[in-house]
């Protein structure tokens, strides 16, 4: 049988002579002609030092439970968490952020367990800092993992999220984490005035050097779904739209970031990242502070799901995606792909 494609006469294009050339002065392709040249003129470089690895921790020993909607991510007990951190550290990752799976029996509406100095996060922070003194340990400041209601703040009888009462708890939580040795606290709750209150609280407790990374522009996003599965922290009623931001807004992100900066944020964050690259870009023009982008659980899940189907080239997509966040203006990226990316770099 003849192959119809090879049966076709081939159109052969030879090197064209000088007179068939376009009279172009500029040929942008010149700088793309080989890999070494492309590397020389590349504007954005991703490095392991840019990456912050979010990790889920739980009570117990010798257990790692895979999160169904986040293949390759686990809730670890402390012993296995330390092993995971060692791998990340050896790959050049300098920072982790911790999220606790809190036992239901310890939860209440005010998230009281969140500031227990003997609680899961403080004890884990102590152990990590002992084993890896130079690793930057970041803790999440918010009530949702500790809240019976699954909200980031205290819920009033009529179902509102109480701002100022919540901020008072967040300050205690931040101090408890600082006492345990956290290098950085990251308030993710979106209550008004919490950055100023936490800065003051940390200062008066003597923790002048504990860094605040503020989730400044945190949107009410469906991209957090897999994370809430991981911690069993989904809201019991309603949604988070009275405190997290509306996806339609960008000027509001500037307002939030400006307030956090005035109140003493050291680093500001945009979250999620991929659907909000414009926000990263806008804030980059407006501040000299480092900007972090959170490549959230839903973004991770989408890439993993397509890769597991064999529909995309996972490694290439991971690097391209993280590069887009840096190119938009992020200095730091929180990503569940941290180890994978560090290995590829
Ligand atoms: C909780 C918190 C959330 C995330 C980080 N901190 C969830 C939420 O606000 O509901 C999401 C992270 C992710 O999706 O990867 N305050």
Short mmCIF file of C-alpha atoms and ligand atoms in Angstrom, two decimals:
data_model
loop_
_atom_site.label_atom_id
_atom_site.label_comp_id
_atom_site.label_asym_id
_atom_site.label_seq_id
_atom_site.Cartn_x
_atom_site.Cartn_y
_atom_site.Cartn_z
CA UNK A 1 0.00 0.00 0.00
CA UNK A 2 1.28 3.43 -0.78
CA UNK A 3 1.29 6.00 1.92
CA UNK A 4 -0.75 8.92 0.59
CA UNK A 5 1.38 11.43 2.42
CA UNK A 6 4.67 10.23 1.00
CA UNK A 7 3.07 9.94 -2.42
CA UNK A 8 2.63 13.71 -2.43
CA UNK A 9 5.46 15.60 -4.13
CA UNK A 10 7.47 17.34 -1.44
CA UNK A 11 7.77 21.11 -1.55
CA UNK A 12 11.49 21.66 -1.02
CA UNK A 13 12.50 25.04 0.30
CA UNK A 14 16.20 25.71 -0.11
CA UNK A 15 18.18 28.40 1.67
CA UNK A 16 16.90 31.54 0.03
CA UNK A 17 19.24 33.83 -1.82
CA UNK A 18 19.89 37.37 -0.63
CA UNK A 19 17.43 38.93 -3.05
CA UNK A 20 14.49 36.92 -1.71
CA UNK A 21 15.06 38.18 1.85
CA UNK A 22 12.76 40.69 3.56
CA UNK A 23 14.58 43.98 4.17
CA UNK A 24 14.40 43.64 7.93
CA UNK A 25 16.72 45.44 10.32
CA UNK A 26 15.25 43.73 13.34
CA UNK A 27 14.82 40.00 13.51
CA UNK A 28 13.76 39.11 17.05
CA UNK A 29 14.32 35.44 16.24
CA UNK A 30 18.09 36.09 16.17
CA UNK A 31 18.11 36.04 19.98
CA UNK A 32 16.15 32.80 20.07
CA UNK A 33 18.39 30.87 17.73
CA UNK A 34 19.97 28.57 20.31
CA UNK A 35 19.56 27.54 23.92
CA UNK A 36 22.66 29.31 25.23
CA UNK A 37 21.59 32.60 23.70
CA UNK A 38 18.05 32.16 24.96
CA UNK A 39 19.37 31.60 28.45
CA UNK A 40 21.53 34.75 28.20
CA UNK A 41 18.61 37.01 27.34
CA UNK A 42 16.00 35.37 29.56
CA UNK A 43 14.33 38.05 31.70
CA UNK A 44 12.83 35.86 34.40
CA UNK A 45 14.69 33.22 36.35
CA UNK A 46 13.03 30.80 38.68
CA UNK A 47 15.23 29.46 41.49
CA UNK A 48 14.68 27.14 44.43
CA UNK A 49 15.31 30.14 46.70
CA UNK A 50 12.04 31.68 45.45
CA UNK A 51 9.95 28.77 46.61
CA UNK A 52 8.02 28.26 49.83
CA UNK A 53 6.72 24.75 50.44
CA UNK A 54 3.29 24.47 52.16
CA UNK A 55 3.04 21.39 54.38
CA UNK A 56 0.14 19.76 56.23
CA UNK A 57 0.81 18.36 59.67
CA UNK A 58 -1.22 16.17 62.04
CA UNK A 59 -0.87 14.50 65.44
CA UNK A 60 0.51 10.98 65.69
CA UNK A 61 3.49 8.94 64.59
CA UNK A 62 4.77 7.39 61.41
CA UNK A 63 1.79 8.32 59.27
CA UNK A 64 1.38 10.12 55.97
CA UNK A 65 -2.11 10.34 54.54
CA UNK A 66 -2.36 11.33 50.91
CA UNK A 67 -4.87 14.06 50.15
CA UNK A 68 -7.20 12.60 47.50
CA UNK A 69 -7.67 15.88 45.59
CA UNK A 70 -3.94 16.68 45.80
CA UNK A 71 -2.04 13.62 44.55
CA UNK A 72 1.52 13.62 45.88
CA UNK A 73 0.66 15.84 48.88
CA UNK A 74 0.21 14.36 52.34
CA UNK A 75 -0.76 15.16 55.88
CA UNK A 76 2.30 14.15 57.85
CA UNK A 77 2.93 13.31 61.46
CA UNK A 78 5.94 15.20 62.83
CA UNK A 79 8.48 12.39 62.30
CA UNK A 80 7.62 12.01 58.62
CA UNK A 81 7.27 15.76 58.22
CA UNK A 82 10.90 16.16 59.29
CA UNK A 83 11.92 13.65 56.65
CA UNK A 84 9.96 15.57 54.00
CA UNK A 85 11.52 18.84 55.12
CA UNK A 86 15.01 17.34 54.88
CA UNK A 87 14.36 16.43 51.25
CA UNK A 88 13.12 19.94 50.50
CA UNK A 89 16.05 21.57 52.30
CA UNK A 90 18.52 19.36 50.44
CA UNK A 91 16.93 20.51 47.17
CA UNK A 92 17.63 24.14 48.09
CA UNK A 93 14.18 25.15 49.34
CA UNK A 94 14.65 27.64 52.16
CA UNK A 95 11.17 28.05 53.59
CA UNK A 96 8.07 26.10 54.54
CA UNK A 97 4.61 27.15 55.68
CA UNK A 98 2.69 24.93 58.07
CA UNK A 99 -1.01 24.06 58.10
CA UNK A 100 -2.35 21.91 60.94
CA UNK A 101 -5.07 19.26 60.84
CA UNK A 102 -6.66 19.87 64.21
CA UNK A 103 -8.66 17.16 65.98
CA UNK A 104 -12.38 18.00 66.03
CA UNK A 105 -12.46 17.66 69.82
CA UNK A 106 -10.15 20.68 70.11
CA UNK A 107 -12.25 22.95 67.93
CA UNK A 108 -14.57 25.70 69.16
CA UNK A 109 -16.14 28.82 67.70
CA UNK A 110 -13.39 31.13 68.99
CA UNK A 111 -10.58 28.85 67.82
CA UNK A 112 -9.13 28.80 71.32
CA UNK A 113 -6.72 26.00 70.45
CA UNK A 114 -5.07 28.34 67.91
CA UNK A 115 -3.12 30.08 70.67
CA UNK A 116 -2.36 27.09 72.87
CA UNK A 117 1.42 27.34 73.36
CA UNK A 118 1.53 23.53 73.73
CA UNK A 119 -0.64 22.99 70.64
CA UNK A 120 0.28 21.12 67.46
CA UNK A 121 1.79 24.05 65.55
CA UNK A 122 4.01 25.40 68.35
CA UNK A 123 5.34 21.92 69.17
CA UNK A 124 6.00 21.17 65.50
CA UNK A 125 7.71 24.55 64.99
CA UNK A 126 10.02 23.86 67.95
CA UNK A 127 11.01 20.47 66.58
CA UNK A 128 11.59 21.79 63.07
CA UNK A 129 13.71 24.72 64.22
CA UNK A 130 15.77 22.36 66.36
CA UNK A 131 16.46 20.07 63.41
CA UNK A 132 16.80 22.82 60.76
CA UNK A 133 17.87 26.04 62.46
CA UNK A 134 18.44 27.85 59.16
CA UNK A 135 15.15 26.89 57.54
CA UNK A 136 12.60 29.72 57.51
CA UNK A 137 9.53 28.40 59.28
CA UNK A 138 6.32 30.25 58.46
CA UNK A 139 3.01 29.70 60.23
CA UNK A 140 -0.50 30.44 59.03
CA UNK A 141 -2.48 32.85 61.18
CA UNK A 142 -6.25 32.28 60.95
CA UNK A 143 -8.91 30.44 62.91
CA UNK A 144 -10.40 28.10 60.30
CA UNK A 145 -8.43 24.91 61.14
CA UNK A 146 -9.43 25.42 64.81
CA UNK A 147 -13.01 26.59 64.25
CA UNK A 148 -16.09 24.39 64.64
CA UNK A 149 -17.66 26.65 62.01
CA UNK A 150 -14.78 26.37 59.55
CA UNK A 151 -14.54 30.15 59.32
CA UNK A 152 -11.45 32.33 59.65
CA UNK A 153 -13.09 34.37 62.40
CA UNK A 154 -15.44 34.05 65.33
CA UNK A 155 -19.06 33.63 64.26
CA UNK A 156 -21.76 35.67 66.02
CA UNK A 157 -25.15 34.22 66.93
CA UNK A 158 -26.66 35.77 63.83
CA UNK A 159 -23.98 34.27 61.58
CA UNK A 160 -21.69 37.27 61.07
CA UNK A 161 -17.91 37.00 61.25
CA UNK A 162 -16.75 39.22 64.09
CA UNK A 163 -13.75 41.32 63.11
CA UNK A 164 -12.20 42.92 66.17
CA UNK A 165 -12.86 40.00 68.50
CA UNK A 166 -11.15 37.74 65.96
CA UNK A 167 -8.13 40.04 65.66
CA UNK A 168 -7.56 39.74 69.41
CA UNK A 169 -7.29 35.95 69.02
CA UNK A 170 -5.03 36.22 65.97
CA UNK A 171 -2.59 38.35 67.97
CA UNK A 172 -2.40 35.63 70.64
CA UNK A 173 -1.91 32.99 67.93
CA UNK A 174 0.95 34.95 66.34
CA UNK A 175 2.67 35.39 69.72
CA UNK A 176 2.30 31.67 70.52
CA UNK A 177 3.94 30.82 67.18
CA UNK A 178 6.71 33.38 67.69
CA UNK A 179 7.39 31.97 71.17
CA UNK A 180 7.83 28.54 69.60
CA UNK A 181 10.42 29.95 67.21
CA UNK A 182 8.50 30.78 64.02
CA UNK A 183 10.54 33.07 61.80
CA UNK A 184 7.53 34.46 60.03
CA UNK A 185 3.77 34.61 60.55
CA UNK A 186 1.36 34.76 57.63
CA UNK A 187 -2.12 36.08 58.49
CA UNK A 188 -4.52 34.55 55.95
CA UNK A 189 -7.77 35.56 57.62
CA UNK A 190 -8.53 38.92 55.91
CA UNK A 191 -9.88 40.61 59.06
CA UNK A 192 -9.48 44.41 59.02
CA UNK A 193 -6.62 45.81 61.08
CA UNK A 194 -4.99 42.50 61.90
CA UNK A 195 -1.56 43.33 60.52
CA UNK A 196 -1.19 46.40 62.75
CA UNK A 197 -2.49 44.54 65.78
CA UNK A 198 -0.20 41.57 65.19
CA UNK A 199 2.84 43.83 64.65
CA UNK A 200 2.11 45.64 67.90
CA UNK A 201 1.48 42.39 69.75
CA UNK A 202 4.70 40.81 68.50
CA UNK A 203 6.67 43.95 69.36
CA UNK A 204 5.34 44.21 72.88
CA UNK A 205 6.19 40.54 73.44
CA UNK A 206 9.73 41.27 72.25
CA UNK A 207 9.47 39.61 68.83
CA UNK A 208 10.64 42.60 66.81
CA UNK A 209 12.29 40.43 64.19
CA UNK A 210 9.45 38.06 63.46
CA UNK A 211 8.47 38.81 59.86
CA UNK A 212 4.86 39.36 58.80
CA UNK A 213 3.87 38.06 55.39
CA UNK A 214 0.36 39.43 54.88
CA UNK A 215 -2.17 37.69 52.70
CA UNK A 216 -3.14 41.18 51.48
CA UNK A 217 -5.13 40.39 48.37
CA UNK A 218 -6.78 37.12 49.24
CA UNK A 219 -9.78 36.40 47.07
CA UNK A 220 -12.88 34.39 47.99
CA UNK A 221 -11.90 31.59 45.66
CA UNK A 222 -13.12 28.17 44.64
CA UNK A 223 -9.48 27.28 44.05
CA UNK A 224 -9.13 26.54 47.80
CA UNK A 225 -11.35 23.46 47.65
CA UNK A 226 -8.66 20.75 47.85
CA UNK A 227 -6.92 22.56 50.74
CA UNK A 228 -10.16 22.51 52.74
CA UNK A 229 -10.43 18.76 52.04
CA UNK A 230 -6.90 18.35 53.37
CA UNK A 231 -7.68 20.01 56.68
CA UNK A 232 -11.40 19.29 56.99
CA UNK A 233 -11.76 23.07 57.32
CA UNK A 234 -14.54 23.90 54.86
CA UNK A 235 -17.04 26.47 56.19
CA UNK A 236 -20.03 24.79 57.88
CA UNK A 237 -22.36 27.47 56.52
CA UNK A 238 -22.20 30.17 53.87
CA UNK A 239 -18.98 31.24 52.23
CA UNK A 240 -16.05 33.55 53.00
CA UNK A 241 -17.21 36.46 50.86
CA UNK A 242 -17.71 38.91 53.74
CA UNK A 243 -13.99 38.86 54.45
CA UNK A 244 -12.13 37.47 51.42
CA UNK A 245 -12.15 39.64 48.29
CA UNK A 246 -14.45 39.67 45.29
CA UNK A 247 -12.89 38.23 42.12
CA UNK A 248 -14.06 41.23 40.11
CA UNK A 249 -11.94 43.74 41.98
CA UNK A 250 -8.42 44.99 41.40
CA UNK A 251 -8.46 48.51 42.89
CA UNK A 252 -9.61 46.95 46.14
CA UNK A 253 -6.42 44.87 46.11
CA UNK A 254 -4.42 48.10 46.06
CA UNK A 255 -6.42 49.40 49.02
CA UNK A 256 -5.87 46.20 51.01
CA UNK A 257 -2.15 46.12 50.20
CA UNK A 258 -1.67 49.79 51.11
CA UNK A 259 -3.35 49.25 54.47
CA UNK A 260 -1.25 46.17 55.24
CA UNK A 261 1.92 48.04 54.31
CA UNK A 262 0.96 51.00 56.53
CA UNK A 263 0.21 48.60 59.35
CA UNK A 264 3.64 46.97 59.12
CA UNK A 265 3.59 44.07 56.64
CA UNK A 266 7.07 43.01 55.52
CA UNK A 267 5.91 40.94 52.55
CA UNK A 268 2.55 41.11 50.81
CA UNK A 269 0.81 38.22 49.14
CA UNK A 270 -1.64 37.70 46.31
CA UNK A 271 -3.75 34.56 46.43
CA UNK A 272 -4.65 32.59 44.36
CA UNK A 273 -1.89 33.22 41.82
CA UNK A 274 -2.78 31.98 38.37
CA UNK A 275 -6.19 33.61 37.97
CA UNK A 276 -4.83 36.79 39.58
CA UNK A 277 -1.55 37.46 37.76
CA UNK A 278 -2.82 40.94 36.88
CA UNK A 279 -3.12 41.72 40.60
CA UNK A 280 0.48 40.64 41.19
CA UNK A 281 1.54 42.87 38.33
CA UNK A 282 -0.42 45.89 39.58
CA UNK A 283 0.88 45.59 43.14
CA UNK A 284 4.45 45.22 41.89
CA UNK A 285 4.22 48.70 40.37
CA UNK A 286 2.96 50.11 43.67
CA UNK A 287 5.29 48.79 46.34
CA UNK A 288 8.93 48.11 47.03
CA UNK A 289 8.06 45.24 49.37
CA UNK A 290 8.64 41.68 48.22
CA UNK A 291 5.52 40.13 46.75
CA UNK A 292 4.54 36.51 47.30
CA UNK A 293 2.11 34.58 45.11
CA UNK A 294 0.25 31.52 46.40
CA UNK A 295 -0.07 28.82 43.75
CA UNK A 296 -3.01 27.31 45.62
CA UNK A 297 -4.39 23.81 46.04
CA UNK A 298 -6.92 24.03 43.17
CA UNK A 299 -4.20 25.16 40.78
CA UNK A 300 -2.12 22.18 41.86
CA UNK A 301 -5.08 19.81 41.51
CA UNK A 302 -5.88 20.95 37.96
CA UNK A 303 -2.32 20.35 36.75
CA UNK A 304 -2.11 16.98 38.52
CA UNK A 305 -5.47 15.82 37.18
CA UNK A 306 -4.61 16.63 33.58
CA UNK A 307 -1.14 15.11 33.95
CA UNK A 308 -2.55 11.89 35.41
CA UNK A 309 -4.74 11.60 32.32
CA UNK A 310 -1.64 12.00 30.18
CA UNK A 311 -3.07 15.16 28.65
CA UNK A 312 -0.23 17.54 29.46
CA UNK A 313 3.50 17.43 30.07
CA UNK A 314 3.47 17.96 33.83
CA UNK A 315 7.08 19.03 34.42
CA UNK A 316 7.00 21.55 31.58
CA UNK A 317 3.64 22.94 32.71
CA UNK A 318 4.88 23.32 36.29
CA UNK A 319 7.93 25.36 35.27
CA UNK A 320 5.96 27.45 32.78
CA UNK A 321 3.27 28.20 35.37
CA UNK A 322 5.69 29.16 38.13
CA UNK A 323 7.66 31.29 35.67
CA UNK A 324 4.47 33.17 34.76
CA UNK A 325 4.03 34.11 38.42
CA UNK A 326 7.57 35.44 38.68
CA UNK A 327 7.23 37.27 35.37
CA UNK A 328 4.04 38.93 36.64
CA UNK A 329 6.07 40.29 39.55
CA UNK A 330 6.14 37.69 42.32
CA UNK A 331 9.41 37.50 44.22
CA UNK A 332 8.31 34.43 46.16
CA UNK A 333 5.96 31.58 45.31
CA UNK A 334 4.15 29.33 47.75
CA UNK A 335 3.66 26.10 45.86
CA UNK A 336 2.96 22.43 46.45
CA UNK A 337 5.20 21.87 43.42
CA UNK A 338 8.20 23.25 45.34
CA UNK A 339 10.17 19.99 45.50
CA UNK A 340 9.30 18.99 41.95
CA UNK A 341 10.28 22.42 40.59
CA UNK A 342 13.49 22.54 42.63
CA UNK A 343 14.45 19.16 41.20
CA UNK A 344 13.86 20.40 37.66
CA UNK A 345 15.81 23.64 38.10
C1 LIG B 1 -7.04 29.49 55.66
C2 LIG B 1 -6.27 29.25 54.41
C3 LIG B 1 -6.78 28.76 53.20
C4 LIG B 1 -5.69 28.57 52.36
C5 LIG B 1 -4.56 28.98 53.05
N1 LIG B 1 -4.93 29.42 54.32
C6 LIG B 1 -8.16 28.36 52.84
C7 LIG B 1 -9.25 29.33 52.94
O1 LIG B 1 -9.07 30.53 53.07
O2 LIG B 1 -10.39 28.86 52.92
C8 LIG B 1 -5.78 28.01 50.97
C9 LIG B 1 -4.54 27.41 50.42
C10 LIG B 1 -4.75 26.56 49.22
O3 LIG B 1 -5.86 26.44 48.66
O4 LIG B 1 -3.74 25.97 48.77
N2 LIG B 1 -7.13 30.73 56.17
#
